PDB file of C-alpha atoms and ligand atoms in Angstrom:
ATOM      1  CA  MET M  87      14.993 -43.175  47.011  1.00 87.00           C
ATOM      2  CA  TYR M  88      13.089 -42.426  43.774  1.00 96.00           C
ATOM      3  CA  SER M  89       9.337 -42.420  43.201  1.00 97.00           C
ATOM      4  CA  GLU M  90       7.776 -44.910  40.802  1.00 98.00           C
ATOM      5  CA  LYS M  91       7.134 -42.099  38.339  1.00 98.00           C
ATOM      6  CA  VAL M  92      10.796 -41.039  38.353  1.00 98.00           C
ATOM      7  CA  MET M  93      11.846 -44.641  37.728  1.00 98.00           C
ATOM      8  CA  ASP M  94       9.248 -44.953  34.956  1.00 98.00           C
ATOM      9  CA  HIS M  95      10.433 -41.802  33.149  1.00 98.00           C
ATOM     10  CA  PHE M  96      14.069 -42.790  33.648  1.00 97.00           C
ATOM     11  CA  THR M  97      13.712 -46.324  32.309  1.00 97.00           C
ATOM     12  CA  ASN M  98      11.188 -45.382  29.610  1.00 98.00           C
ATOM     13  CA  PRO M  99      11.834 -41.726  28.714  1.00 98.00           C
ATOM     14  CA  ARG M 100       9.209 -39.933  26.607  1.00 98.00           C
ATOM     15  CA  ASN M 101      10.176 -37.642  23.727  1.00 98.00           C
ATOM     16  CA  MET M 102      13.844 -38.534  23.677  1.00 98.00           C
ATOM     17  CA  GLY M 103      15.690 -37.430  20.544  1.00 98.00           C
ATOM     18  CA  GLU M 104      15.849 -34.282  18.494  1.00 97.00           C
ATOM     19  CA  LEU M 105      13.672 -32.294  16.091  1.00 98.00           C
ATOM     20  CA  GLU M 106      14.934 -31.671  12.582  1.00 96.00           C
ATOM     21  CA  ASN M 107      13.784 -28.085  12.152  1.00 96.00           C
ATOM     22  CA  PRO M 108      13.062 -26.861  15.660  1.00 98.00           C
ATOM     23  CA  SER M 109      11.499 -23.461  16.299  1.00 98.00           C
ATOM     24  CA  GLY M 110      13.741 -23.122  19.319  1.00 98.00           C
ATOM     25  CA  VAL M 111      16.550 -25.042  21.016  1.00 97.00           C
ATOM     26  CA  GLY M 112      17.831 -24.557  24.528  1.00 97.00           C
ATOM     27  CA  THR M 113      20.956 -26.137  25.980  1.00 96.00           C
ATOM     28  CA  VAL M 114      21.870 -25.715  29.610  1.00 96.00           C
ATOM     29  CA  GLY M 115      24.327 -27.312  31.965  1.00 95.00           C
ATOM     30  CA  ASN M 116      25.122 -27.579  35.620  1.00 91.00           C
ATOM     31  CA  ALA M 117      28.698 -26.574  36.319  1.00 87.00           C
ATOM     32  CA  LYS M 118      28.979 -28.678  39.483  1.00 88.00           C
ATOM     33  CA  CYS M 119      27.843 -32.070  38.223  1.00 91.00           C
ATOM     34  CA  GLY M 120      28.679 -31.415  34.568  1.00 92.00           C
ATOM     35  CA  ASP M 121      25.285 -32.624  33.333  1.00 94.00           C
ATOM     36  CA  ILE M 122      23.844 -31.155  30.146  1.00 96.00           C
ATOM     37  CA  MET M 123      20.261 -30.942  28.916  1.00 97.00           C
ATOM     38  CA  ARG M 124      18.997 -29.823  25.518  1.00 97.00           C
ATOM     39  CA  ILE M 125      15.341 -29.206  24.665  1.00 98.00           C
ATOM     40  CA  TYR M 126      13.922 -28.796  21.152  1.00 98.00           C
ATOM     41  CA  LEU M 127      10.566 -27.087  20.593  1.00 98.00           C
ATOM     42  CA  ASP M 128       8.304 -27.051  17.565  1.00 98.00           C
ATOM     43  CA  ILE M 129       5.993 -24.035  17.929  1.00 98.00           C
ATOM     44  CA  ASP M 130       3.224 -23.202  15.445  1.00 97.00           C
ATOM     45  CA  GLU M 131       1.915 -19.800  14.311  1.00 94.00           C
ATOM     46  CA  ASN M 132      -0.613 -19.776  17.164  1.00 95.00           C
ATOM     47  CA  HIS M 133       2.248 -20.068  19.654  1.00 95.00           C
ATOM     48  CA  ILE M 134       1.331 -23.633  20.545  1.00 98.00           C
ATOM     49  CA  ILE M 135       4.061 -26.165  21.254  1.00 98.00           C
ATOM     50  CA  ASN M 136       3.221 -28.986  18.854  1.00 98.00           C
ATOM     51  CA  ASP M 137       6.230 -31.106  19.576  1.00 98.00           C
ATOM     52  CA  CYS M 138       9.082 -31.244  22.022  1.00 98.00           C
ATOM     53  CA  LYS M 139      12.124 -33.496  22.295  1.00 98.00           C
ATOM     54  CA  PHE M 140      15.114 -33.706  24.555  1.00 98.00           C
ATOM     55  CA  LYS M 141      18.665 -34.953  24.754  1.00 98.00           C
ATOM     56  CA  THR M 142      20.199 -35.219  28.171  1.00 97.00           C
ATOM     57  CA  PHE M 143      23.719 -36.103  29.121  1.00 95.00           C
ATOM     58  CA  GLY M 144      23.346 -36.630  32.808  1.00 93.00           C
ATOM     59  CA  CYS M 145      22.005 -38.481  35.789  1.00 95.00           C
ATOM     60  CA  GLY M 146      18.815 -40.526  36.040  1.00 96.00           C
ATOM     61  CA  ALA M 147      16.875 -37.696  37.673  1.00 97.00           C
ATOM     62  CA  ALA M 148      17.929 -35.355  34.850  1.00 97.00           C
ATOM     63  CA  VAL M 149      16.610 -37.846  32.284  1.00 98.00           C
ATOM     64  CA  ALA M 150      13.343 -38.292  34.221  1.00 98.00           C
ATOM     65  CA  THR M 151      12.824 -34.540  34.617  1.00 98.00           C
ATOM     66  CA  SER M 152      13.593 -33.916  30.916  1.00 98.00           C
ATOM     67  CA  SER M 153      11.085 -36.575  29.972  1.00 98.00           C
ATOM     68  CA  MET M 154       8.374 -35.207  32.277  1.00 98.00           C
ATOM     69  CA  ALA M 155       9.080 -31.582  31.264  1.00 98.00           C
ATOM     70  CA  THR M 156       8.614 -32.414  27.578  1.00 98.00           C
ATOM     71  CA  GLU M 157       5.331 -34.162  28.393  1.00 98.00           C
ATOM     72  CA  LEU M 158       4.147 -31.138  30.372  1.00 98.00           C
ATOM     73  CA  VAL M 159       4.887 -28.514  27.695  1.00 98.00           C
ATOM     74  CA  LYS M 160       3.559 -30.475  24.718  1.00 98.00           C
ATOM     75  CA  GLY M 161       0.300 -28.979  23.446  1.00 98.00           C
ATOM     76  CA  LYS M 162       0.675 -25.918  25.654  1.00 98.00           C
ATOM     77  CA  THR M 163       0.905 -22.286  24.607  1.00 97.00           C
ATOM     78  CA  ILE M 164       4.159 -20.419  25.204  1.00 97.00           C
ATOM     79  CA  GLU M 165       2.571 -18.644  28.159  1.00 95.00           C
ATOM     80  CA  GLU M 166       1.441 -21.930  29.706  1.00 97.00           C
ATOM     81  CA  ALA M 167       4.875 -23.473  29.093  1.00 97.00           C
ATOM     82  CA  LEU M 168       6.430 -20.690  31.152  1.00 95.00           C
ATOM     83  CA  LEU M 169       4.451 -22.007  34.131  1.00 94.00           C
ATOM     84  CA  VAL M 170       6.160 -25.396  33.855  1.00 96.00           C
ATOM     85  CA  THR M 171       8.639 -24.654  36.602  1.00 96.00           C
ATOM     86  CA  ASN M 172      11.018 -27.103  38.223  1.00 96.00           C
ATOM     87  CA  LYS M 173       8.511 -27.333  41.081  1.00 97.00           C
ATOM     88  CA  ALA M 174       5.758 -28.335  38.657  1.00 97.00           C
ATOM     89  CA  VAL M 175       8.026 -30.974  37.107  1.00 98.00           C
ATOM     90  CA  MET M 176       8.973 -32.337  40.530  1.00 98.00           C
ATOM     91  CA  GLU M 177       5.336 -32.473  41.617  1.00 98.00           C
ATOM     92  CA  ALA M 178       4.400 -34.319  38.434  1.00 98.00           C
ATOM     93  CA  LEU M 179       7.121 -36.866  39.262  1.00 98.00           C
ATOM     94  CA  ASP M 180       5.877 -37.277  42.864  1.00 98.00           C
ATOM     95  CA  GLY M 181       8.992 -35.572  44.193  1.00 98.00           C
ATOM     96  CA  LEU M 182      12.759 -35.876  44.000  1.00 97.00           C
ATOM     97  CA  PRO M 183      15.336 -36.410  46.749  1.00 96.00           C
ATOM     98  CA  PRO M 184      16.780 -33.058  47.958  1.00 95.00           C
ATOM     99  CA  VAL M 185      20.181 -33.726  46.354  1.00 94.00           C
ATOM    100  CA  LYS M 186      18.438 -34.084  42.986  1.00 95.00           C
ATOM    101  CA  VAL M 187      16.428 -30.867  43.010  1.00 94.00           C
ATOM    102  CA  HIS M 188      19.002 -29.128  40.821  1.00 93.00           C
ATOM    103  CA  CYS M 189      18.346 -31.704  38.091  1.00 95.00           C
ATOM    104  CA  SER M 190      14.752 -30.473  37.784  1.00 95.00           C
ATOM    105  CA  LEU M 191      16.050 -26.919  37.621  1.00 95.00           C
ATOM    106  CA  LEU M 192      17.923 -27.845  34.461  1.00 95.00           C
ATOM    107  CA  ALA M 193      14.603 -28.836  32.840  1.00 96.00           C
ATOM    108  CA  GLU M 194      13.034 -25.458  33.633  1.00 96.00           C
ATOM    109  CA  GLU M 195      16.117 -23.627  32.406  1.00 96.00           C
ATOM    110  CA  ALA M 196      16.293 -25.683  29.202  1.00 97.00           C
ATOM    111  CA  ILE M 197      12.643 -24.908  28.373  1.00 97.00           C
ATOM    112  CA  HIS M 198      13.234 -21.219  29.027  1.00 97.00           C
ATOM    113  CA  ALA M 199      16.401 -21.244  26.928  1.00 97.00           C
ATOM    114  CA  ALA M 200      14.529 -22.906  24.025  1.00 97.00           C
ATOM    115  CA  LEU M 201      11.729 -20.331  24.292  1.00 97.00           C
ATOM    116  CA  TRP M 202      14.333 -17.573  24.388  1.00 97.00           C
ATOM    117  CA  ASP M 203      15.912 -18.974  21.219  1.00 97.00           C
ATOM    118  CA  TYR M 204      12.478 -19.064  19.543  1.00 97.00           C
ATOM    119  CA  ALA M 205      11.737 -15.470  20.565  1.00 97.00           C
ATOM    120  CA  LYS M 206      15.116 -14.310  19.293  1.00 96.00           C
ATOM    121  CA  LYS M 207      14.703 -16.077  15.946  1.00 96.00           C
ATOM    122  CA  ASN M 208      11.231 -14.602  15.465  1.00 96.00           C
ATOM    123  CA  ASP M 209      12.037 -11.199  16.859  1.00 96.00           C
ATOM    124  CA  ILE M 210       9.306 -11.320  19.484  1.00 95.00           C
ATOM    125  CA  VAL M 211       9.229 -10.632  23.199  1.00 94.00           C
ATOM    126  CA  ILE M 212       7.770 -13.274  25.500  1.00 94.00           C
ATOM    127  CA  GLU M 213       6.352 -11.561  28.549  1.00 93.00           C
ATOM    128  CA  GLY M 214       7.977 -12.794  31.763  1.00 93.00           C
ATOM    129  CA  LEU M 215      10.774 -14.713  30.026  1.00 95.00           C
ATOM    130  CA  LYS M 216      14.267 -13.835  31.181  1.00 91.00           C
ATOM    131  CA  GLU M 217      17.445 -14.347  29.217  1.00 90.00           C
ATOM    132  CA  PRO M 218      18.914 -17.744  30.147  1.00 88.00           C
ATOM    133  CA  LYS M 219      21.766 -17.607  32.622  1.00 77.00           C
ATOM    134  CA  GLN M 220      23.603 -20.453  31.043  1.00 59.00           C
ATOM    135  CA  ASP M 221      24.150 -20.635  27.366  1.00 58.00           C
ATOM    136  CA  ILE M 222      26.083 -23.566  26.052  1.00 63.00           C
ATOM    137  CA  SER M 223      26.819 -23.298  22.375  1.00 52.00           C
ATOM    138  CA  GLU M 224      26.282 -26.184  19.961  1.00 49.00           C
ATOM    139  CA  GLU M 225      29.963 -26.186  19.026  1.00 44.00           C
ATOM    140  CA  GLU M 226      31.242 -26.686  22.540  1.00 48.00           C
ATOM    141  CA  HIS M 227      29.167 -29.761  23.224  1.00 46.00           C
ATOM    142  CA  GLU M 228      28.355 -31.249  19.861  1.00 45.00           C
ATOM    143  CA  ASP M 229      29.822 -34.639  20.768  1.00 47.00           C
ATOM    144  CA  GLU M 230      27.868 -35.081  23.952  1.00 47.00           C
ATOM    145  CA  GLU M 231      24.554 -36.739  23.937  1.00 48.00           C
ATOM    146  CA  TYR M 232      22.507 -39.099  25.995  1.00 47.00           C
TER     147      TYR M 232
HETATM  148 FE1  FES O 544      23.349 -33.002  38.031  1.00 60.57          FE
HETATM  149 FE2  FES O 544      21.408 -34.670  38.071  1.00 60.57          FE
HETATM  150  S1  FES O 544      23.218 -34.813  39.241  1.00 60.57           S
HETATM  151  S2  FES O 544      21.627 -33.019  36.761  1.00 60.57           S
END
């Protein structure tokens, strides 16, 4: 059912954890399955993502897509990170079963939410970035982690 890459990123996730002083944090959830994904970004003054970590409370595909998404945005500029769509994450994982496509969508939304948080904190506008649809506050879900 899952590709080797999905299994690899699920059993050996990259960049799992949190950043102490992140430039931006994005937390999103899927109302239907109840899964939650949080992405932390460390962005330098040249708008390059130096570090990225994730915490995911969810299914195996959500863990694998979080892991791959963090790998894909690391070292990228903000503009390049915006191109890391759920499709790009799925392609990098050699595909996901149709019922698991929404899991990869969480990764895209979490990256966008973290970038949105960064933009808000720094009072800048990131061209092409839309306000996240889902915004789950820290308080509501502080006990949940992967
Ligand atoms: Fe919902 Fe995977 S089943 S994120």
